[in-house]
Amino acid sequence: MEVMADVYDTRDILKPLVFRLHENAPAIVREVLLERGWTEFDQKEQDDTDWNLYWRNSPFRMTDHHSIKPWQRLNHYPEAVRITRKDYLARHLKRMKGAYGSALYEFSPVAFIMPNDYVKFIAEYSKERQSVGRRPSYWICKPVDLSRGRGILIFQDIKDLVYDCTVIVQKYISNPLLISGYKLDLRLYVCVTSFCPLTIYIYEEGLVRFATEKFDLGSLDNVYAHLTNTSINKYGASYKKYKEGIGCGCKWTFSKFRSYLRIFGVDDLLLWQKINNIVILTLLAVTPLPVASNCFELFGFDILIDDEFKPWLLEVNYNPALCLDCSIDDTVKRRLLHDIVELLNYKEIDTLRQNEMTGSKAVRRRVPWRTAGLSTPEEDPGLLTCWKVATSSSASPVQPALQAARESIHKVASLTKKTVRARPRKTLTSQLREKMNRPKTSSQAKTEDKNKLPAVHYPCSSAQLSHWLPTPDFHNCKISTHPYFLSDKDQRPIRRVGDFVLIFPFNEAALQASRDGTDVKSIIKEINKLVSKQLLSKQQNTKKGVGYLTSV
Ligand code: ADP
């Protein structure tokens, strides 16, 4: 019997993390989690408390939020739609502009919500038309709750404006940055791991999306020249053709775009700082959302850059597309998902579940980053530590447990699911669980045979990519721990996880101002200081002769 009890314990240790997907959830989410050794939730066999991550394309019911367990995560906040619906976003940004001035909040093109703002729009339109010597603006009309470029119309003359649902009419940026004559925009991934306190990570890799026909204001109805949505351009006649300057297809990675900008002497750091500011200011506009714990949100920010390198926010997407239309999608989105799972820090979350099962109280102790996590931060590893929950004081429970697990892994596979436990279960980090459950590739199998240790395959290191340079203010921010433990007085979110970089809080004052209810006014004050510093450093760079071109 004693032997059996040992075996049950090992089986429990090896129990993989469990994901639950709603019917339309992207296939890549399943693929990545299976790659990591997770298993899919089985509603018939498993209990509602048995999953660790629930991914849906639509909002969760409030009952899902209320019944959440400490080891579970949902991929949406309640009411995230406050910034992802075009009219709500326009309204929030307008309010912030009124409250905090247009110097900060002038990154979103002027917009009117129709039919409500019809009179205001007409007034603006007529004013422009009557002013002598001013070229009339172009406008873009977009249904408020459609996506993928559906129902969009670009016009200059009001007689061409027609709509049959609520739309926003927005100033059309008619001087976009062009590469070889093609329009482009940036799809930026942003992960909010907490709205209270506000904790924002920006993904350094992303997608540059090109229109597939040359930009031409003389043909406003040519969607392949004016819209950069892949969902549209992949049906264009030029999509598969080689296009001089941009290649086949319609996408680049940010890495390629950065290299391109650097070749032309463009200050890509300044551009990136401006984009970071836009993300923070936009999310501040909807903060705080109703309190909900154990959620995260992956937003897709669409940023258009004009020919003076000013970034404009076009919209914020709920459920940014995770379909794989080309190999660039595969590279970027697969890594993105791996990094999201790392960001969620399941090694901590899962320990909560284990402790609840064993009834043991967590003893927190600091361990060096490299012992606790598998990611390798690039900056100042001395500052980067994370919390590890341990039930004993031994230096590393991982190696002995791994050894024991390895030895008995094939014995436990044949055991039935529900067996009475003879002893409290041992604690093992989820990363070990992921390692043990991750399917082997043939090269991994060979290594494993050789070393008699399970091989671990992680997506390639972030250090292999060319990065945006770090935002200077982060150097002064002694960020050291994980967002989920921010409630402890002296703990701060970690600065980098994979390609995710913390952009808020960006200094001590911003951290304090976002702790007990968000003090937007104080945060805006800090952002103003940050922007002044950025401008100053731009001026100094200009004096030193660092190039900043106005066209490419
Ligand atoms: P959707 O949700 O339908 O994708 P977007 O607001 O993202 O709507 O617009 C779709 C595309 O139209 C963008 O990717 C961009 O290429 C273009 N676009 C949208 N708004 C503007 C604008 N104000 N100025 C210039 N181009 C725009």
XYZ file of C-alpha atoms and ligand atoms in Angstrom:
579
model
C 0.000 0.000 0.000
C 2.828 2.354 0.876
C 4.267 1.914 -2.615
C 0.917 2.762 -4.177
C 0.608 5.903 -2.074
C 3.945 7.146 -3.404
C 2.829 6.527 -6.912
C -0.438 8.433 -6.402
C 1.556 11.398 -5.122
C 3.734 11.433 -8.194
C 0.717 11.214 -10.457
C -0.780 14.217 -8.725
C 2.448 16.157 -9.091
C 2.423 15.497 -12.798
C -1.165 16.561 -13.280
C -0.902 19.040 -16.134
C -2.291 22.527 -16.194
C -5.700 22.659 -17.819
C -7.077 25.114 -20.377
C -10.676 25.654 -21.304
C -11.616 27.106 -24.684
C -14.895 28.509 -25.781
C -16.093 27.332 -29.183
C -14.646 30.149 -31.322
C -11.364 30.534 -29.482
C -8.396 30.666 -31.864
C -6.794 27.339 -32.776
C -3.332 28.694 -32.008
C -4.241 29.069 -28.328
C -4.960 25.346 -28.152
C -1.777 24.527 -30.107
C 0.487 26.604 -27.895
C -0.969 25.298 -24.659
C -0.695 21.720 -25.866
C 2.906 22.475 -26.907
C 3.515 23.581 -23.342
C 2.154 20.333 -21.954
C -1.264 21.609 -20.853
C -4.385 19.514 -21.359
C -7.824 20.568 -22.519
C -10.667 20.776 -20.045
C -13.237 18.037 -20.358
C -16.575 19.334 -19.164
C -18.005 15.844 -18.695
C -15.090 14.428 -16.742
C -13.789 17.401 -14.849
C -15.020 19.723 -12.218
C -15.528 23.462 -12.839
C -12.632 24.228 -10.514
C -10.232 22.035 -12.484
C -9.138 24.423 -15.220
C -6.444 27.079 -14.956
C -7.113 29.264 -17.993
C -10.433 29.941 -19.714
C -10.164 31.629 -23.133
C -13.222 33.076 -24.852
C -13.742 35.429 -27.760
C -16.750 37.013 -26.078
C -17.161 38.527 -22.597
C -17.600 36.212 -19.617
C -20.796 36.110 -17.596
C -20.615 37.838 -14.233
C -21.127 34.448 -12.575
C -17.859 33.288 -14.184
C -16.117 36.248 -12.590
C -17.740 35.674 -9.211
C -16.933 31.980 -9.022
C -13.297 32.302 -10.047
C -10.706 30.392 -7.989
C -7.269 31.749 -7.095
C -5.548 29.407 -9.579
C -7.797 30.371 -12.497
C -7.508 33.110 -15.091
C -10.018 34.576 -17.559
C -8.855 36.308 -20.743
C -11.309 39.229 -20.459
C -12.209 41.911 -17.958
C -15.807 42.874 -17.568
C -16.515 45.959 -19.672
C -13.249 45.968 -21.608
C -15.536 46.935 -24.463
C -15.361 50.475 -23.068
C -12.313 51.065 -25.209
C -12.780 48.537 -27.941
C -16.000 49.945 -29.379
C -15.123 52.812 -31.659
C -17.775 55.229 -30.344
C -17.008 54.504 -26.667
C -13.313 55.022 -27.292
C -13.961 58.316 -29.103
C -16.138 59.522 -26.233
C -13.598 58.591 -23.533
C -10.729 60.220 -25.380
C -12.753 63.374 -25.963
C -13.524 63.562 -22.247
C -9.843 63.121 -21.350
C -8.874 65.790 -23.893
C -11.339 68.175 -22.234
C -10.039 67.364 -18.758
C -6.283 67.146 -19.363
C -5.685 69.196 -22.485
C -5.145 68.527 -26.133
C -1.349 68.614 -25.833
C -1.434 65.084 -24.417
C -4.640 63.787 -25.959
C -4.199 64.795 -29.577
C -3.176 61.354 -30.818
C -6.592 60.298 -31.983
C -8.091 61.776 -35.184
C -11.065 64.083 -34.547
C -14.217 61.974 -34.569
C -17.978 62.438 -34.612
C -20.461 59.789 -33.571
C -23.351 59.630 -35.996
C -26.209 60.267 -36.020
C -25.879 61.981 -32.569
C -23.081 64.372 -33.570
C -24.466 65.138 -37.019
C -24.943 68.853 -36.341
C -21.446 69.210 -34.870
C -19.972 67.398 -37.849
C -21.768 69.656 -40.313
C -20.493 72.715 -38.433
C -16.876 71.463 -38.628
C -17.246 70.412 -42.252
C -18.710 73.772 -43.296
C -16.095 75.754 -41.340
C -13.321 73.976 -43.233
C -14.990 74.470 -46.579
C -15.408 78.200 -45.980
C -11.869 78.899 -44.860
C -9.968 80.303 -47.790
C -6.775 78.545 -48.855
C -7.421 75.466 -46.706
C -7.584 72.130 -48.451
C -10.739 70.319 -47.309
C -10.138 67.247 -45.162
C -10.797 63.676 -46.108
C -13.064 61.687 -43.776
C -13.483 58.024 -42.967
C -16.797 56.569 -41.841
C -16.690 53.339 -39.786
C -19.497 51.303 -38.203
C -18.894 51.425 -34.425
C -19.078 47.736 -33.725
C -17.760 46.139 -36.885
C -14.181 45.083 -37.451
C -11.894 43.833 -40.235
C -12.538 46.854 -42.399
C -16.201 45.969 -42.939
C -18.569 48.791 -43.908
C -15.845 51.463 -44.171
C -16.222 54.458 -46.479
C -13.731 57.248 -47.251
C -15.041 60.559 -48.597
C -14.241 64.210 -49.101
C -17.623 65.514 -50.177
C -20.500 65.159 -47.701
C -22.837 64.073 -50.476
C -20.918 60.762 -50.492
C -21.598 60.094 -46.800
C -24.200 57.365 -46.330
C -24.765 55.181 -43.286
C -27.539 53.002 -41.924
C -26.212 52.217 -38.444
C -24.258 53.999 -35.718
C -20.920 55.040 -37.205
C -18.010 57.253 -36.358
C -16.882 59.778 -38.916
C -13.214 60.389 -38.297
C -10.680 62.650 -39.925
C -8.828 60.566 -42.482
C -5.043 60.732 -42.077
C -4.291 61.603 -45.678
C -0.495 61.896 -45.273
C 0.416 58.418 -43.977
C 3.977 57.158 -43.856
C 4.476 55.198 -47.055
C 7.055 52.551 -47.798
C 7.635 52.320 -51.527
C 4.288 54.017 -51.976
C 2.334 51.552 -49.796
C 0.364 52.596 -46.718
C 0.981 50.706 -43.469
C -0.154 50.574 -39.882
C 1.098 48.838 -36.739
C -0.758 46.105 -34.877
C 0.534 46.414 -31.370
C -0.144 43.834 -28.662
C -0.812 45.127 -25.187
C -1.542 42.991 -22.168
C -3.204 44.467 -19.103
C -2.632 42.128 -16.180
C -4.484 44.385 -13.758
C -6.663 47.481 -14.009
C -6.410 48.114 -10.307
C -3.574 48.830 -9.813
C -3.089 49.558 -13.491
C -0.392 47.255 -14.895
C 0.353 47.451 -18.610
C 2.749 45.397 -20.689
C 3.533 46.197 -24.288
C 4.802 43.542 -26.663
C 7.996 44.570 -28.412
C 7.374 42.401 -31.438
C 4.295 43.007 -33.542
C 2.922 43.252 -37.032
C 3.279 45.934 -39.638
C 0.313 45.585 -41.968
C 0.537 46.957 -45.490
C -2.052 47.913 -48.038
C -1.315 45.935 -51.193
C -1.884 48.675 -53.760
C -0.153 52.033 -53.898
C -1.698 54.854 -51.901
C -3.674 57.223 -54.088
C -6.040 59.946 -52.887
C -7.555 59.959 -56.354
C -9.167 56.556 -55.775
C -10.824 56.714 -52.368
C -12.921 53.634 -53.040
C -9.923 51.354 -53.582
C -9.851 49.414 -50.311
C -6.559 47.721 -51.256
C -4.852 51.114 -51.323
C -6.448 52.737 -48.262
C -7.161 49.966 -45.743
C -4.411 47.914 -44.164
C -6.581 45.089 -42.814
C -5.178 41.672 -43.739
C -8.734 40.355 -43.889
C -9.219 42.636 -46.918
C -5.786 42.637 -48.520
C -5.399 38.884 -48.609
C -8.113 38.876 -51.275
C -6.378 41.569 -53.349
C -4.875 40.717 -56.737
C -1.431 41.898 -55.574
C -1.358 40.054 -52.254
C 0.746 37.110 -53.394
C 2.797 39.100 -55.895
C 6.239 40.458 -55.088
C 5.836 44.168 -54.383
C 8.964 46.220 -54.718
C 10.152 47.479 -51.349
C 7.809 45.367 -49.238
C 7.928 41.859 -50.749
C 5.127 39.302 -51.030
C 2.073 39.242 -48.777
C 1.211 42.258 -46.636
C 3.140 41.938 -43.386
C 6.431 42.735 -41.742
C 7.507 42.201 -38.176
C 8.348 45.179 -35.986
C 11.961 43.951 -35.996
C 12.141 44.405 -39.744
C 10.400 47.771 -39.544
C 12.829 49.000 -36.875
C 15.807 47.943 -38.983
C 14.251 49.752 -41.911
C 13.764 52.948 -39.899
C 17.312 52.795 -38.589
C 18.727 52.457 -42.092
C 17.000 55.722 -42.907
C 18.246 57.407 -39.724
C 14.811 57.639 -38.113
C 14.698 57.957 -34.320
C 12.756 54.771 -33.664
C 13.149 55.098 -29.892
C 11.299 58.400 -29.863
C 8.560 56.895 -32.006
C 8.282 53.941 -29.614
C 8.099 56.251 -26.585
C 5.262 58.187 -28.204
C 3.433 54.934 -28.893
C 3.921 53.825 -25.280
C 2.457 57.135 -24.116
C -0.571 56.642 -26.374
C -1.193 53.194 -24.894
C -0.962 54.441 -21.306
C -3.130 57.517 -21.928
C -5.767 55.428 -23.709
C -6.003 52.850 -20.957
C -6.108 55.585 -18.319
C -9.202 56.916 -20.073
C -11.177 53.808 -19.074
C -9.619 53.197 -15.690
C -10.885 51.967 -13.340
C -12.978 49.201 -14.835
C -15.306 47.365 -12.444
C -13.227 45.370 -9.986
C -12.650 41.801 -11.141
C -9.832 39.606 -10.069
C -7.867 36.970 -11.975
C -8.386 38.451 -15.418
C -6.075 39.680 -18.079
C -6.799 41.311 -21.402
C -4.844 41.152 -24.633
C -5.644 44.267 -26.647
C -4.666 44.953 -30.249
C -3.840 48.657 -30.695
C -3.892 49.895 -34.303
C -1.415 52.727 -34.800
C -0.999 54.680 -38.002
C 2.168 56.727 -38.486
C 2.017 59.849 -40.622
C 4.757 61.217 -42.842
C 6.069 63.346 -39.974
C 6.416 60.258 -37.791
C 3.527 61.188 -35.598
C 1.720 58.049 -34.389
C -2.093 58.118 -34.419
C -4.379 55.747 -32.566
C -6.989 54.349 -34.957
C -8.691 51.875 -32.666
C -8.279 49.290 -29.941
C -9.271 45.715 -30.715
C -10.917 43.231 -28.402
C -9.658 39.747 -29.373
C -6.960 40.864 -31.797
C -6.862 38.348 -34.648
C -4.820 35.273 -33.772
C -5.347 33.460 -37.036
C -2.272 32.458 -39.008
C -2.443 33.884 -42.525
C 1.299 33.693 -43.211
C 4.586 32.572 -41.685
C 5.104 36.003 -40.081
C 1.826 35.563 -38.214
C 2.974 32.176 -37.045
C 6.285 33.485 -35.707
C 4.848 36.517 -33.952
C 1.588 35.097 -32.608
C 2.967 31.787 -31.385
C 5.669 33.531 -29.377
C 3.157 36.093 -28.180
C 0.994 33.347 -26.713
C 3.935 31.605 -25.087
C 4.929 34.917 -23.534
C 1.378 35.554 -22.321
C 1.418 32.259 -20.448
C 4.794 33.201 -18.959
C 3.407 36.610 -18.017
C 0.479 35.016 -16.219
C 3.011 33.336 -13.982
C 1.334 29.976 -13.607
C 4.230 28.776 -11.527
C 2.777 30.953 -8.769
C -0.874 30.554 -9.598
C -0.718 26.793 -9.645
C 0.974 26.674 -6.292
C -2.121 28.348 -4.869
C -4.217 25.461 -6.140
C -1.802 22.934 -4.742
C -1.752 24.647 -1.388
C -5.519 24.744 -1.286
C -5.571 21.015 -2.033
C -2.989 20.209 0.615
C -4.440 22.707 3.042
C -0.930 23.975 3.688
C -0.163 27.633 4.167
C 2.150 29.226 1.658
C 5.451 30.409 2.999
C 6.813 33.045 0.715
C 10.471 33.469 0.282
C 12.537 35.282 -2.269
C 14.565 33.239 -4.645
C 16.855 34.459 -7.403
C 15.081 35.020 -10.703
C 17.065 32.373 -12.528
C 16.047 29.715 -10.034
C 12.432 30.701 -10.012
C 11.708 31.286 -13.672
C 12.966 30.116 -17.004
C 12.815 33.437 -18.823
C 16.027 35.388 -18.976
C 15.621 39.101 -18.385
C 18.043 41.259 -20.273
C 18.360 44.137 -17.891
C 19.783 44.094 -14.429
C 19.001 40.562 -13.309
C 19.933 41.611 -9.794
C 16.750 43.630 -9.540
C 14.551 40.986 -10.978
C 13.335 38.493 -8.441
C 10.008 36.823 -8.122
C 8.119 35.154 -5.367
C 8.200 31.448 -5.035
C 5.902 29.608 -2.716
C 7.596 26.831 -0.809
C 6.330 24.413 1.776
C 9.783 23.546 3.014
C 12.993 25.474 3.445
C 15.029 23.308 1.094
C 16.914 25.268 -1.566
C 15.248 23.785 -4.632
C 12.465 21.240 -4.502
C 12.530 21.009 -8.264
C 15.446 18.682 -8.968
C 14.593 15.881 -6.489
C 10.948 16.097 -7.473
C 11.892 15.994 -11.125
C 14.011 12.938 -10.514
C 11.192 11.186 -8.667
C 8.729 12.206 -11.324
C 10.939 10.920 -14.110
C 11.398 7.582 -12.448
C 7.732 6.931 -11.979
C 6.178 8.750 -14.942
C 5.345 5.650 -16.956
C 4.074 3.778 -13.873
C 1.498 6.450 -13.122
C 0.165 6.687 -16.648
C -1.847 3.517 -16.206
C -3.520 4.547 -12.960
C -7.169 5.494 -12.783
C -8.151 9.113 -12.225
C -9.813 9.193 -8.833
C -7.867 7.566 -6.025
C -7.785 8.296 -2.340
C -4.681 10.186 -1.337
C -2.588 8.615 1.393
C -0.386 11.645 2.053
C -0.472 15.358 1.361
C 0.647 16.125 -2.165
C 4.027 17.545 -2.883
C 4.316 21.012 -4.360
C 5.800 21.416 -7.780
C 5.927 24.528 -9.920
C 3.760 24.620 -12.997
C 6.828 25.031 -15.140
C 7.926 21.603 -14.091
C 4.447 20.350 -14.879
C 4.694 22.008 -18.259
C 8.081 20.397 -18.828
C 6.888 16.966 -17.844
C 3.802 17.153 -19.986
C 5.203 18.888 -23.019
C 5.166 16.625 -26.104
C 8.649 15.672 -27.214
C 10.143 16.559 -30.565
C 12.508 13.979 -32.051
C 15.603 16.069 -31.226
C 14.353 16.501 -27.677
C 13.868 12.771 -27.383
C 17.490 12.251 -28.433
C 18.809 14.769 -25.911
C 16.662 13.228 -23.260
C 18.052 9.796 -23.979
C 21.536 11.199 -23.767
C 21.210 13.173 -20.580
C 18.390 11.279 -18.983
C 16.687 14.615 -18.363
C 13.544 15.925 -20.008
C 14.405 18.438 -22.709
C 12.705 21.810 -22.552
C 11.819 23.659 -25.687
C 10.971 27.298 -25.271
C 10.292 29.752 -28.034
C 13.532 31.374 -29.128
C 15.035 33.873 -26.740
C 13.887 37.458 -26.989
C 17.562 38.436 -27.059
C 17.731 37.105 -30.610
C 15.542 39.882 -31.915
C 16.419 43.476 -32.473
C 14.527 45.408 -29.807
C 13.154 48.845 -29.380
C 15.569 50.463 -27.008
C 14.378 50.595 -23.387
C 12.443 53.627 -22.274
C 14.889 55.634 -20.131
C 12.586 56.183 -17.177
C 12.420 52.464 -16.445
C 16.060 52.599 -15.341
C 15.038 54.489 -12.242
C 12.168 52.172 -11.381
C 13.231 49.356 -9.117
C 10.575 46.972 -10.306
C 11.096 43.559 -8.841
C 8.115 41.265 -8.463
C 5.016 39.991 -10.146
C 1.783 41.943 -10.750
C -0.428 39.377 -9.097
C 1.331 40.069 -5.832
C 1.242 43.816 -6.133
C -1.126 44.099 -3.219
C 1.755 43.396 -0.844
C 3.100 46.744 0.182
C 6.618 46.581 -1.165
C 6.054 44.497 -4.259
C 6.115 45.673 -7.831
C 5.414 44.120 -11.190
C 8.234 42.473 -13.050
C 9.822 44.572 -15.803
C 10.114 42.144 -18.658
C 8.651 38.751 -19.426
C 9.749 37.405 -22.828
C 9.015 40.231 -25.233
C 6.517 41.861 -22.878
C 7.861 45.041 -21.341
C 6.194 46.814 -18.462
C 5.227 50.344 -19.500
C 2.963 51.178 -16.587
C 3.733 51.903 -13.804
C 6.833 53.607 -15.203
C 8.157 55.137 -11.995
C 7.558 55.168 -8.239
C 5.072 58.040 -8.338
C 2.975 56.357 -11.048
C 3.032 53.150 -9.040
C 1.813 54.915 -5.905
C -0.859 56.827 -7.829
C -2.297 53.626 -9.243
C -2.371 51.665 -6.005
C -5.421 52.544 -3.964
C -7.865 53.546 -6.635
C -6.358 55.219 -9.654
C -5.322 58.821 -9.129
C -5.515 59.819 -12.800
C -4.566 63.443 -12.127
C -1.268 62.510 -10.466
C -0.499 59.993 -13.176
C -1.100 62.585 -15.891
C 1.288 64.895 -14.034
C 3.943 62.168 -14.160
C 3.281 61.551 -17.864
C 3.687 65.258 -18.558
C 7.081 65.155 -16.842
C 8.010 62.061 -18.835
C 7.004 63.686 -22.130
C 9.062 66.796 -21.306
C 12.092 64.594 -20.630
C 11.555 62.746 -23.892
C 11.350 66.035 -25.804
C 14.480 67.312 -24.097
C 16.414 64.194 -24.997
C 15.140 64.501 -28.574
C 16.455 68.071 -28.728
C 19.804 66.970 -27.320
C 20.002 64.162 -29.873
C 19.180 66.564 -32.680
C 22.028 68.817 -31.516
C 24.323 65.790 -31.455
C 23.267 65.061 -35.025
C 21.109 61.962 -34.520
C 18.987 61.921 -37.666
C 15.244 62.378 -37.697
C 13.984 62.289 -41.226
C 10.601 63.493 -42.260
C 10.144 61.080 -45.100
C 11.309 57.620 -46.041
P -11.753 47.945 -38.364
O -12.125 47.682 -36.959
O -12.863 47.701 -39.310
O -10.468 47.282 -38.761
P -10.190 50.398 -38.238
O -10.512 51.601 -37.473
O -9.045 49.572 -37.751
O -11.514 49.515 -38.421
O -9.891 50.800 -39.734
C -9.518 49.878 -40.721
C -8.355 50.417 -41.543
O -8.715 51.670 -42.120
C -7.136 50.722 -40.699
O -6.346 49.599 -40.525
C -6.460 51.799 -41.507
O -5.701 51.251 -42.544
C -7.628 52.554 -42.098
N -8.023 53.714 -41.261
C -8.929 53.709 -40.269
N -9.064 54.922 -39.727
C -8.231 55.725 -40.397
C -7.921 57.115 -40.321
N -8.533 57.933 -39.435
N -7.002 57.607 -41.179
C -6.380 56.810 -42.082
N -6.639 55.500 -42.206
C -7.551 54.950 -41.388
